[in-house]
């Protein structure tokens, strides 16, 4: 029996088979969870429906997380299918492409800052409000995806780093708000992975090259590896863990200088 047997998970952020959310869906399904998915716009619907069917799900709902009305309608539709929810996965980020090129100071604009924070940070809180209402009386768990650029300056990551810092703070504040209701809130901070979102970051290829030079494990991480940790954090096996940022990055975040550099 899988460790997520009888759990119901809502997953937001599947755009392709390379999406981190898809790695999480695979791990959660393998461990026995029932899954529901959201998609941002109609263009993506057939694709997400096709992916959902391969993990035995026919719950695929529209939800642009920039709209409170769409979020409310999505949870209303979900409540029509499920009488409760155990897991929320938020695997969503957006910043205008021009914000992710060149130096932060030159690239940053008020509008870009607001858009990045609204979609990449506030949307987790917005989804948490709706999810928490469906988690009453259950040992609920919420999870979001973040990146080391929240803590350290990374060229090209720019305003997304600021939004991830806000997202990480919201993990802690949500964990505090929801702890008394038995709901846990955590994040996985993943190493760089080639996905659609990653392709929008200026210099991602070089960022990946730098990572591979320094990472103790000598290789990148996979969406399956992120998925396994996400599944664990959202399971009762992690019942004592909340407000944490858990790194799945091959150890890159803790390295000051690479041993491989000495060998060069
Ligand atoms: P991805 O496959 O492109 O997923 C990003 C998702 O966000 C897409 O499904 C996208 O939908 C969705 N999205 C954007 N704006 C939205 C909105 N307004 N409403 C609803 N959905 C919206 O890329 P990914 O790399 O898996 O990203 C997932 C998460 O992991 C993000 O938070 C990202 O920052 C984080 N992360 C990624 C990496 C990495 O290296 N890839 C590393 C650490 C953390 P559309 O395609 O329809 O826009």
PDB file of C-alpha atoms and ligand atoms in Angstrom:
ATOM      1  CA  UNK A   1       0.000   0.000   0.000  1.00  0.00           C
ATOM      2  CA  UNK A   2       1.367   3.440  -0.964  1.00  0.00           C
ATOM      3  CA  UNK A   3       1.950   6.078   1.706  1.00  0.00           C
ATOM      4  CA  UNK A   4      -0.635   8.439   0.132  1.00  0.00           C
ATOM      5  CA  UNK A   5      -3.444   5.864  -0.041  1.00  0.00           C
ATOM      6  CA  UNK A   6      -6.878   7.540   0.414  1.00  0.00           C
ATOM      7  CA  UNK A   7      -5.401  11.034  -0.017  1.00  0.00           C
ATOM      8  CA  UNK A   8      -6.826  13.523  -2.496  1.00  0.00           C
ATOM      9  CA  UNK A   9      -4.375  15.933  -4.090  1.00  0.00           C
ATOM     10  CA  UNK A  10      -5.013  19.065  -6.155  1.00  0.00           C
ATOM     11  CA  UNK A  11      -2.047  19.861  -8.406  1.00  0.00           C
ATOM     12  CA  UNK A  12      -1.656  23.282 -10.064  1.00  0.00           C
ATOM     13  CA  UNK A  13       1.144  23.829 -12.607  1.00  0.00           C
ATOM     14  CA  UNK A  14       1.305  20.957 -15.092  1.00  0.00           C
ATOM     15  CA  UNK A  15       2.196  22.480 -18.478  1.00  0.00           C
ATOM     16  CA  UNK A  16       4.233  19.664 -20.027  1.00  0.00           C
ATOM     17  CA  UNK A  17       5.730  16.271 -19.253  1.00  0.00           C
ATOM     18  CA  UNK A  18       8.839  18.175 -18.133  1.00  0.00           C
ATOM     19  CA  UNK A  19       6.915  20.193 -15.539  1.00  0.00           C
ATOM     20  CA  UNK A  20       7.991  19.685 -11.942  1.00  0.00           C
ATOM     21  CA  UNK A  21       4.268  19.364 -11.138  1.00  0.00           C
ATOM     22  CA  UNK A  22       4.171  16.340 -13.447  1.00  0.00           C
ATOM     23  CA  UNK A  23       7.011  14.671 -11.513  1.00  0.00           C
ATOM     24  CA  UNK A  24       5.044  15.315  -8.331  1.00  0.00           C
ATOM     25  CA  UNK A  25       1.839  13.913  -9.875  1.00  0.00           C
ATOM     26  CA  UNK A  26       3.673  10.718 -10.855  1.00  0.00           C
ATOM     27  CA  UNK A  27       5.089  10.170  -7.372  1.00  0.00           C
ATOM     28  CA  UNK A  28       1.804  10.945  -5.635  1.00  0.00           C
ATOM     29  CA  UNK A  29      -0.172   8.635  -7.909  1.00  0.00           C
ATOM     30  CA  UNK A  30       2.379   5.845  -7.404  1.00  0.00           C
ATOM     31  CA  UNK A  31       1.847   6.209  -3.643  1.00  0.00           C
ATOM     32  CA  UNK A  32      -1.904   5.837  -4.025  1.00  0.00           C
ATOM     33  CA  UNK A  33      -3.248   9.432  -4.089  1.00  0.00           C
ATOM     34  CA  UNK A  34      -6.238  10.437  -6.208  1.00  0.00           C
ATOM     35  CA  UNK A  35      -5.377  13.487  -8.297  1.00  0.00           C
ATOM     36  CA  UNK A  36      -7.087  16.598  -9.657  1.00  0.00           C
ATOM     37  CA  UNK A  37      -5.404  19.163 -11.905  1.00  0.00           C
ATOM     38  CA  UNK A  38      -5.801  22.807 -12.889  1.00  0.00           C
ATOM     39  CA  UNK A  39      -4.729  24.569 -16.082  1.00  0.00           C
ATOM     40  CA  UNK A  40      -4.278  28.248 -16.792  1.00  0.00           C
ATOM     41  CA  UNK A  41      -6.048  28.698 -20.117  1.00  0.00           C
ATOM     42  CA  UNK A  42      -8.104  26.780 -22.690  1.00  0.00           C
ATOM     43  CA  UNK A  43      -5.067  26.264 -24.926  1.00  0.00           C
ATOM     44  CA  UNK A  44      -3.591  23.937 -22.337  1.00  0.00           C
ATOM     45  CA  UNK A  45      -6.798  22.048 -21.445  1.00  0.00           C
ATOM     46  CA  UNK A  46      -6.582  19.136 -23.928  1.00  0.00           C
ATOM     47  CA  UNK A  47      -2.955  18.528 -23.014  1.00  0.00           C
ATOM     48  CA  UNK A  48      -3.585  18.502 -19.264  1.00  0.00           C
ATOM     49  CA  UNK A  49      -6.657  16.274 -19.744  1.00  0.00           C
ATOM     50  CA  UNK A  50      -4.497  13.814 -21.667  1.00  0.00           C
ATOM     51  CA  UNK A  51      -1.829  13.762 -18.944  1.00  0.00           C
ATOM     52  CA  UNK A  52      -4.481  13.478 -16.209  1.00  0.00           C
ATOM     53  CA  UNK A  53      -6.018  10.412 -17.860  1.00  0.00           C
ATOM     54  CA  UNK A  54      -2.665   8.598 -17.651  1.00  0.00           C
ATOM     55  CA  UNK A  55      -2.781   8.948 -13.844  1.00  0.00           C
ATOM     56  CA  UNK A  56      -6.453   7.896 -13.635  1.00  0.00           C
ATOM     57  CA  UNK A  57      -7.812  11.413 -13.142  1.00  0.00           C
ATOM     58  CA  UNK A  58     -10.772  13.022 -14.895  1.00  0.00           C
ATOM     59  CA  UNK A  59     -10.807  16.147 -12.718  1.00  0.00           C
ATOM     60  CA  UNK A  60      -9.205  18.924 -14.781  1.00  0.00           C
ATOM     61  CA  UNK A  61     -10.333  22.449 -13.932  1.00  0.00           C
ATOM     62  CA  UNK A  62      -9.571  25.922 -15.302  1.00  0.00           C
ATOM     63  CA  UNK A  63      -7.797  28.296 -12.936  1.00  0.00           C
ATOM     64  CA  UNK A  64      -5.780  31.385 -13.764  1.00  0.00           C
ATOM     65  CA  UNK A  65      -4.326  32.099 -10.321  1.00  0.00           C
ATOM     66  CA  UNK A  66      -4.273  35.843 -11.029  1.00  0.00           C
ATOM     67  CA  UNK A  67      -8.090  35.818 -10.722  1.00  0.00           C
ATOM     68  CA  UNK A  68      -9.883  35.372  -7.383  1.00  0.00           C
ATOM     69  CA  UNK A  69     -13.098  34.607  -9.305  1.00  0.00           C
ATOM     70  CA  UNK A  70     -11.432  31.745 -11.186  1.00  0.00           C
ATOM     71  CA  UNK A  71      -9.937  30.394  -7.958  1.00  0.00           C
ATOM     72  CA  UNK A  72     -13.362  30.475  -6.269  1.00  0.00           C
ATOM     73  CA  UNK A  73     -15.039  28.803  -9.267  1.00  0.00           C
ATOM     74  CA  UNK A  74     -12.327  26.117  -9.350  1.00  0.00           C
ATOM     75  CA  UNK A  75     -12.798  25.228  -5.669  1.00  0.00           C
ATOM     76  CA  UNK A  76     -16.575  25.215  -6.110  1.00  0.00           C
ATOM     77  CA  UNK A  77     -16.228  22.759  -9.000  1.00  0.00           C
ATOM     78  CA  UNK A  78     -13.753  20.651  -7.015  1.00  0.00           C
ATOM     79  CA  UNK A  79     -16.135  20.512  -4.046  1.00  0.00           C
ATOM     80  CA  UNK A  80     -18.749  19.166  -6.484  1.00  0.00           C
ATOM     81  CA  UNK A  81     -16.471  16.173  -7.111  1.00  0.00           C
ATOM     82  CA  UNK A  82     -14.725  15.681  -3.743  1.00  0.00           C
ATOM     83  CA  UNK A  83     -16.124  16.193  -0.236  1.00  0.00           C
ATOM     84  CA  UNK A  84     -12.661  17.064   1.100  1.00  0.00           C
ATOM     85  CA  UNK A  85      -9.057  17.728   0.112  1.00  0.00           C
ATOM     86  CA  UNK A  86      -5.816  16.467   1.697  1.00  0.00           C
ATOM     87  CA  UNK A  87      -3.058  17.969  -0.456  1.00  0.00           C
ATOM     88  CA  UNK A  88      -2.492  21.203  -2.386  1.00  0.00           C
ATOM     89  CA  UNK A  89       0.494  21.457  -4.740  1.00  0.00           C
ATOM     90  CA  UNK A  90       1.320  24.936  -6.066  1.00  0.00           C
ATOM     91  CA  UNK A  91       3.920  24.690  -8.842  1.00  0.00           C
ATOM     92  CA  UNK A  92       3.400  28.013 -10.584  1.00  0.00           C
ATOM     93  CA  UNK A  93       5.577  30.979 -11.428  1.00  0.00           C
ATOM     94  CA  UNK A  94       5.518  33.834 -13.904  1.00  0.00           C
ATOM     95  CA  UNK A  95       7.437  37.029 -14.637  1.00  0.00           C
ATOM     96  CA  UNK A  96       7.419  39.047 -17.862  1.00  0.00           C
ATOM     97  CA  UNK A  97      10.296  37.820 -20.058  1.00  0.00           C
ATOM     98  CA  UNK A  98      11.984  41.290 -20.151  1.00  0.00           C
ATOM     99  CA  UNK A  99      12.368  41.135 -16.352  1.00  0.00           C
ATOM    100  CA  UNK A 100      14.535  38.018 -16.667  1.00  0.00           C
ATOM    101  CA  UNK A 101      17.190  39.423 -18.989  1.00  0.00           C
ATOM    102  CA  UNK A 102      20.242  41.454 -18.038  1.00  0.00           C
ATOM    103  CA  UNK A 103      20.984  43.052 -14.699  1.00  0.00           C
ATOM    104  CA  UNK A 104      18.226  43.344 -12.075  1.00  0.00           C
ATOM    105  CA  UNK A 105      18.396  47.124 -11.694  1.00  0.00           C
ATOM    106  CA  UNK A 106      18.000  47.809 -15.412  1.00  0.00           C
ATOM    107  CA  UNK A 107      15.381  45.101 -16.013  1.00  0.00           C
ATOM    108  CA  UNK A 108      13.105  45.840 -13.031  1.00  0.00           C
ATOM    109  CA  UNK A 109       9.844  47.730 -13.560  1.00  0.00           C
ATOM    110  CA  UNK A 110       6.913  48.396 -11.247  1.00  0.00           C
ATOM    111  CA  UNK A 111       4.533  46.450 -13.495  1.00  0.00           C
ATOM    112  CA  UNK A 112       6.910  43.491 -13.822  1.00  0.00           C
ATOM    113  CA  UNK A 113       7.524  43.436 -10.074  1.00  0.00           C
ATOM    114  CA  UNK A 114       3.792  43.380  -9.378  1.00  0.00           C
ATOM    115  CA  UNK A 115       3.031  40.684 -11.973  1.00  0.00           C
ATOM    116  CA  UNK A 116       5.817  38.413 -10.693  1.00  0.00           C
ATOM    117  CA  UNK A 117       4.766  38.766  -7.065  1.00  0.00           C
ATOM    118  CA  UNK A 118       1.059  38.324  -7.799  1.00  0.00           C
ATOM    119  CA  UNK A 119       1.383  35.114  -9.813  1.00  0.00           C
ATOM    120  CA  UNK A 120       4.504  33.590  -8.250  1.00  0.00           C
ATOM    121  CA  UNK A 121       3.990  34.474  -4.573  1.00  0.00           C
ATOM    122  CA  UNK A 122       0.509  35.718  -3.632  1.00  0.00           C
ATOM    123  CA  UNK A 123      -1.221  32.969  -5.627  1.00  0.00           C
ATOM    124  CA  UNK A 124      -0.038  30.365  -3.098  1.00  0.00           C
ATOM    125  CA  UNK A 125      -1.865  32.221  -0.318  1.00  0.00           C
ATOM    126  CA  UNK A 126      -4.908  32.705  -2.572  1.00  0.00           C
ATOM    127  CA  UNK A 127      -5.066  28.954  -3.286  1.00  0.00           C
ATOM    128  CA  UNK A 128      -4.384  28.146   0.378  1.00  0.00           C
ATOM    129  CA  UNK A 129      -7.544  30.020   1.422  1.00  0.00           C
ATOM    130  CA  UNK A 130      -9.741  27.836  -0.787  1.00  0.00           C
ATOM    131  CA  UNK A 131      -7.847  24.623  -0.036  1.00  0.00           C
ATOM    132  CA  UNK A 132      -7.923  25.135   3.742  1.00  0.00           C
ATOM    133  CA  UNK A 133     -11.716  25.294   3.684  1.00  0.00           C
ATOM    134  CA  UNK A 134     -11.774  21.827   2.064  1.00  0.00           C
ATOM    135  CA  UNK A 135      -9.160  20.442   4.486  1.00  0.00           C
ATOM    136  CA  UNK A 136     -11.168  20.979   7.697  1.00  0.00           C
ATOM    137  CA  UNK A 137     -10.938  17.933   9.952  1.00  0.00           C
ATOM    138  CA  UNK A 138      -8.253  16.271   7.840  1.00  0.00           C
ATOM    139  CA  UNK A 139      -4.450  16.219   8.205  1.00  0.00           C
ATOM    140  CA  UNK A 140      -3.984  18.570   5.249  1.00  0.00           C
ATOM    141  CA  UNK A 141      -0.696  19.454   3.588  1.00  0.00           C
ATOM    142  CA  UNK A 142       0.262  22.262   1.213  1.00  0.00           C
ATOM    143  CA  UNK A 143       3.402  22.485  -0.875  1.00  0.00           C
ATOM    144  CA  UNK A 144       4.975  25.055  -3.158  1.00  0.00           C
ATOM    145  CA  UNK A 145       8.107  25.138  -5.326  1.00  0.00           C
ATOM    146  CA  UNK A 146      10.899  27.601  -4.790  1.00  0.00           C
ATOM    147  CA  UNK A 147      14.494  28.220  -5.890  1.00  0.00           C
ATOM    148  CA  UNK A 148      17.786  29.257  -4.291  1.00  0.00           C
ATOM    149  CA  UNK A 149      17.461  32.632  -6.062  1.00  0.00           C
ATOM    150  CA  UNK A 150      15.203  33.548  -3.111  1.00  0.00           C
ATOM    151  CA  UNK A 151      18.277  33.696  -0.872  1.00  0.00           C
ATOM    152  CA  UNK A 152      21.194  34.396  -3.190  1.00  0.00           C
ATOM    153  CA  UNK A 153      21.546  36.830  -6.076  1.00  0.00           C
ATOM    154  CA  UNK A 154      21.542  34.987  -9.404  1.00  0.00           C
ATOM    155  CA  UNK A 155      22.153  36.783 -12.714  1.00  0.00           C
ATOM    156  CA  UNK A 156      19.002  36.778 -14.863  1.00  0.00           C
ATOM    157  CA  UNK A 157      16.722  35.442 -12.089  1.00  0.00           C
ATOM    158  CA  UNK A 158      16.112  39.050 -11.058  1.00  0.00           C
ATOM    159  CA  UNK A 159      12.574  39.879  -9.860  1.00  0.00           C
ATOM    160  CA  UNK A 160      11.737  36.177  -9.660  1.00  0.00           C
ATOM    161  CA  UNK A 161      14.244  35.917  -6.815  1.00  0.00           C
ATOM    162  CA  UNK A 162      12.357  38.612  -4.920  1.00  0.00           C
ATOM    163  CA  UNK A 163       9.050  36.849  -5.567  1.00  0.00           C
ATOM    164  CA  UNK A 164      10.505  33.523  -4.360  1.00  0.00           C
ATOM    165  CA  UNK A 165      11.737  35.254  -1.160  1.00  0.00           C
ATOM    166  CA  UNK A 166       8.160  36.401  -0.592  1.00  0.00           C
ATOM    167  CA  UNK A 167       6.855  32.918  -1.389  1.00  0.00           C
ATOM    168  CA  UNK A 168       9.240  31.359   1.133  1.00  0.00           C
ATOM    169  CA  UNK A 169       8.123  33.842   3.787  1.00  0.00           C
ATOM    170  CA  UNK A 170       4.524  32.976   2.995  1.00  0.00           C
ATOM    171  CA  UNK A 171       5.314  29.286   3.633  1.00  0.00           C
ATOM    172  CA  UNK A 172       6.285  30.249   7.187  1.00  0.00           C
ATOM    173  CA  UNK A 173       3.324  32.583   7.756  1.00  0.00           C
ATOM    174  CA  UNK A 174       0.829  30.092   6.297  1.00  0.00           C
ATOM    175  CA  UNK A 175       2.350  27.301   8.407  1.00  0.00           C
ATOM    176  CA  UNK A 176       1.786  29.450  11.483  1.00  0.00           C
ATOM    177  CA  UNK A 177      -1.791  30.366  10.498  1.00  0.00           C
ATOM    178  CA  UNK A 178      -2.812  26.836   9.542  1.00  0.00           C
ATOM    179  CA  UNK A 179      -0.933  24.799  12.160  1.00  0.00           C
ATOM    180  CA  UNK A 180      -3.774  25.039  14.708  1.00  0.00           C
ATOM    181  CA  UNK A 181      -6.120  23.565  12.060  1.00  0.00           C
ATOM    182  CA  UNK A 182      -3.810  20.562  11.566  1.00  0.00           C
ATOM    183  CA  UNK A 183      -2.635  21.752   8.149  1.00  0.00           C
ATOM    184  CA  UNK A 184       1.076  21.722   7.286  1.00  0.00           C
ATOM    185  CA  UNK A 185       2.760  24.010   4.745  1.00  0.00           C
ATOM    186  CA  UNK A 186       6.179  23.377   3.192  1.00  0.00           C
ATOM    187  CA  UNK A 187       8.247  24.110   0.088  1.00  0.00           C
ATOM    188  CA  UNK A 188      10.700  22.196  -2.018  1.00  0.00           C
ATOM    189  CA  UNK A 189      13.620  24.260  -3.317  1.00  0.00           C
ATOM    190  CA  UNK A 190      14.623  22.452  -6.489  1.00  0.00           C
ATOM    191  CA  UNK A 191      17.920  22.636  -8.361  1.00  0.00           C
ATOM    192  CA  UNK A 192      17.756  23.928 -11.954  1.00  0.00           C
ATOM    193  CA  UNK A 193      15.728  21.667 -14.278  1.00  0.00           C
ATOM    194  CA  UNK A 194      15.051  22.277 -17.993  1.00  0.00           C
ATOM    195  CA  UNK A 195      11.314  23.123 -18.150  1.00  0.00           C
ATOM    196  CA  UNK A 196       9.188  25.667 -20.032  1.00  0.00           C
ATOM    197  CA  UNK A 197       9.451  28.152 -17.138  1.00  0.00           C
ATOM    198  CA  UNK A 198      13.238  27.691 -16.965  1.00  0.00           C
ATOM    199  CA  UNK A 199      13.606  28.469 -20.673  1.00  0.00           C
ATOM    200  CA  UNK A 200      12.318  32.002 -19.953  1.00  0.00           C
ATOM    201  CA  UNK A 201      15.228  32.793 -17.633  1.00  0.00           C
ATOM    202  CA  UNK A 202      18.045  34.673 -19.367  1.00  0.00           C
ATOM    203  CA  UNK A 203      21.291  32.637 -19.265  1.00  0.00           C
ATOM    204  CA  UNK A 204      19.645  29.476 -17.870  1.00  0.00           C
ATOM    205  CA  UNK A 205      22.065  27.256 -19.834  1.00  0.00           C
ATOM    206  CA  UNK A 206      25.070  28.944 -18.226  1.00  0.00           C
ATOM    207  CA  UNK A 207      23.368  28.828 -14.816  1.00  0.00           C
ATOM    208  CA  UNK A 208      23.006  25.054 -15.324  1.00  0.00           C
ATOM    209  CA  UNK A 209      26.683  24.781 -16.338  1.00  0.00           C
ATOM    210  CA  UNK A 210      27.827  26.638 -13.198  1.00  0.00           C
ATOM    211  CA  UNK A 211      25.576  24.403 -11.084  1.00  0.00           C
ATOM    212  CA  UNK A 212      27.035  21.225 -12.578  1.00  0.00           C
ATOM    213  CA  UNK A 213      30.585  22.468 -11.853  1.00  0.00           C
ATOM    214  CA  UNK A 214      29.890  22.927  -8.146  1.00  0.00           C
ATOM    215  CA  UNK A 215      27.121  20.533  -7.124  1.00  0.00           C
ATOM    216  CA  UNK A 216      28.488  17.797  -4.799  1.00  0.00           C
ATOM    217  CA  UNK A 217      26.523  15.056  -6.570  1.00  0.00           C
ATOM    218  CA  UNK A 218      28.040  16.102  -9.906  1.00  0.00           C
ATOM    219  CA  UNK A 219      24.716  16.116 -11.772  1.00  0.00           C
ATOM    220  CA  UNK A 220      21.382  17.872 -11.974  1.00  0.00           C
ATOM    221  CA  UNK A 221      18.227  16.639 -10.236  1.00  0.00           C
ATOM    222  CA  UNK A 222      15.146  15.210 -11.958  1.00  0.00           C
ATOM    223  CA  UNK A 223      11.447  15.962 -11.669  1.00  0.00           C
ATOM    224  CA  UNK A 224      11.064  12.415 -10.309  1.00  0.00           C
ATOM    225  CA  UNK A 225      13.476  13.190  -7.461  1.00  0.00           C
ATOM    226  CA  UNK A 226      11.590  16.398  -6.655  1.00  0.00           C
ATOM    227  CA  UNK A 227       8.317  14.451  -6.905  1.00  0.00           C
ATOM    228  CA  UNK A 228       9.432  11.855  -4.363  1.00  0.00           C
ATOM    229  CA  UNK A 229      10.333  14.480  -1.752  1.00  0.00           C
ATOM    230  CA  UNK A 230       7.106  16.404  -2.447  1.00  0.00           C
ATOM    231  CA  UNK A 231       5.077  13.220  -1.958  1.00  0.00           C
ATOM    232  CA  UNK A 232       6.856  12.515   1.331  1.00  0.00           C
ATOM    233  CA  UNK A 233       6.366  16.075   2.638  1.00  0.00           C
ATOM    234  CA  UNK A 234       2.635  15.911   1.840  1.00  0.00           C
ATOM    235  CA  UNK A 235       2.223  12.506   3.491  1.00  0.00           C
ATOM    236  CA  UNK A 236       1.567  11.585   7.110  1.00  0.00           C
ATOM    237  CA  UNK A 237       5.187  10.381   7.261  1.00  0.00           C
ATOM    238  CA  UNK A 238       6.088  14.086   7.508  1.00  0.00           C
ATOM    239  CA  UNK A 239       3.415  14.857  10.123  1.00  0.00           C
ATOM    240  CA  UNK A 240       5.925  16.749  12.279  1.00  0.00           C
ATOM    241  CA  UNK A 241       7.280  18.973   9.489  1.00  0.00           C
ATOM    242  CA  UNK A 242       5.855  22.397   8.679  1.00  0.00           C
ATOM    243  CA  UNK A 243       7.155  25.793   7.577  1.00  0.00           C
ATOM    244  CA  UNK A 244      10.247  24.166   6.028  1.00  0.00           C
ATOM    245  CA  UNK A 245      12.110  24.820   2.799  1.00  0.00           C
ATOM    246  CA  UNK A 246      13.487  21.434   1.779  1.00  0.00           C
ATOM    247  CA  UNK A 247      16.321  21.440  -0.799  1.00  0.00           C
ATOM    248  CA  UNK A 248      16.303  18.889  -3.605  1.00  0.00           C
ATOM    249  CA  UNK A 249      19.365  20.221  -5.405  1.00  0.00           C
ATOM    250  CA  UNK A 250      22.106  17.629  -5.035  1.00  0.00           C
ATOM    251  CA  UNK A 251      23.576  19.725  -2.188  1.00  0.00           C
ATOM    252  CA  UNK A 252      24.382  22.814  -4.279  1.00  0.00           C
ATOM    253  CA  UNK A 253      22.912  25.264  -1.753  1.00  0.00           C
ATOM    254  CA  UNK A 254      25.394  24.416   1.006  1.00  0.00           C
ATOM    255  CA  UNK A 255      28.609  24.548  -1.023  1.00  0.00           C
ATOM    256  CA  UNK A 256      30.981  27.513  -0.530  1.00  0.00           C
ATOM    257  CA  UNK A 257      33.554  26.356  -3.052  1.00  0.00           C
ATOM    258  CA  UNK A 258      33.610  23.315  -5.299  1.00  0.00           C
ATOM    259  CA  UNK A 259      36.205  20.557  -4.664  1.00  0.00           C
ATOM    260  CA  UNK A 260      36.285  20.120  -8.432  1.00  0.00           C
ATOM    261  CA  UNK A 261      37.647  23.700  -8.727  1.00  0.00           C
ATOM    262  CA  UNK A 262      40.812  22.632  -6.819  1.00  0.00           C
ATOM    263  CA  UNK A 263      41.346  19.799  -9.278  1.00  0.00           C
ATOM    264  CA  UNK A 264      41.325  22.125 -12.313  1.00  0.00           C
TER     265      UNK A 264
HETATM  266  P1  LIG B   1       6.537  24.858 -16.005  1.00  0.00           P
HETATM  267  O1  LIG B   1       6.409  23.443 -16.429  1.00  0.00           O
HETATM  268  O2  LIG B   1       6.593  25.898 -17.057  1.00  0.00           O
HETATM  269  O3  LIG B   1       5.414  25.176 -14.924  1.00  0.00           O
HETATM  270  C1  LIG B   1       5.037  26.502 -14.584  1.00  0.00           C
HETATM  271  C2  LIG B   1       3.546  26.497 -14.485  1.00  0.00           C
HETATM  272  O4  LIG B   1       3.044  27.761 -14.018  1.00  0.00           O
HETATM  273  C3  LIG B   1       2.871  26.260 -15.842  1.00  0.00           C
HETATM  274  O5  LIG B   1       1.919  25.243 -15.710  1.00  0.00           O
HETATM  275  C4  LIG B   1       2.209  27.611 -16.112  1.00  0.00           C
HETATM  276  O6  LIG B   1       1.062  27.526 -16.941  1.00  0.00           O
HETATM  277  C5  LIG B   1       1.844  27.991 -14.701  1.00  0.00           C
HETATM  278  N1  LIG B   1       1.348  29.373 -14.605  1.00  0.00           N
HETATM  279  C6  LIG B   1       1.993  30.523 -14.904  1.00  0.00           C
HETATM  280  N2  LIG B   1       1.163  31.580 -14.718  1.00  0.00           N
HETATM  281  C7  LIG B   1      -0.021  31.075 -14.287  1.00  0.00           C
HETATM  282  C8  LIG B   1      -1.264  31.631 -13.917  1.00  0.00           C
HETATM  283  N3  LIG B   1      -1.484  32.965 -13.954  1.00  0.00           N
HETATM  284  N4  LIG B   1      -2.278  30.809 -13.531  1.00  0.00           N
HETATM  285  C9  LIG B   1      -2.086  29.472 -13.488  1.00  0.00           C
HETATM  286  N5  LIG B   1      -0.932  28.870 -13.814  1.00  0.00           N
HETATM  287  C10 LIG B   1       0.095  29.664 -14.218  1.00  0.00           C
HETATM  288  O7  LIG B   1       7.919  25.057 -15.171  1.00  0.00           O
HETATM  289  P2  LIG B   1       8.479  24.382 -13.836  1.00  0.00           P
HETATM  290  O8  LIG B   1       9.936  24.587 -13.894  1.00  0.00           O
HETATM  291  O9  LIG B   1       7.923  23.029 -13.636  1.00  0.00           O
HETATM  292  O10 LIG B   1       7.933  25.385 -12.712  1.00  0.00           O
HETATM  293  C11 LIG B   1       7.148  24.951 -11.606  1.00  0.00           C
HETATM  294  C12 LIG B   1       7.595  25.649 -10.327  1.00  0.00           C
HETATM  295  O11 LIG B   1       8.886  25.179  -9.981  1.00  0.00           O
HETATM  296  C13 LIG B   1       7.703  27.173 -10.444  1.00  0.00           C
HETATM  297  O12 LIG B   1       7.269  27.765  -9.248  1.00  0.00           O
HETATM  298  C14 LIG B   1       9.206  27.370 -10.615  1.00  0.00           C
HETATM  299  O13 LIG B   1       9.633  28.653 -10.216  1.00  0.00           O
HETATM  300  C15 LIG B   1       9.695  26.290  -9.668  1.00  0.00           C
HETATM  301  N6  LIG B   1      11.101  25.935  -9.830  1.00  0.00           N
HETATM  302  C16 LIG B   1      11.595  25.589 -11.059  1.00  0.00           C
HETATM  303  C17 LIG B   1      12.935  25.257 -11.186  1.00  0.00           C
HETATM  304  C18 LIG B   1      13.514  24.895 -12.534  1.00  0.00           C
HETATM  305  O14 LIG B   1      14.742  24.966 -12.694  1.00  0.00           O
HETATM  306  N7  LIG B   1      12.724  24.494 -13.507  1.00  0.00           N
HETATM  307  C19 LIG B   1      13.789  25.249 -10.058  1.00  0.00           C
HETATM  308  C20 LIG B   1      13.245  25.584  -8.819  1.00  0.00           C
HETATM  309  C21 LIG B   1      11.910  25.934  -8.710  1.00  0.00           C
HETATM  310  P3  LIG B   1       1.206  28.015 -18.477  1.00  0.00           P
HETATM  311  O15 LIG B   1       2.224  27.134 -19.113  1.00  0.00           O
HETATM  312  O16 LIG B   1      -0.171  27.878 -19.025  1.00  0.00           O
HETATM  313  O17 LIG B   1       1.655  29.454 -18.413  1.00  0.00           O
END
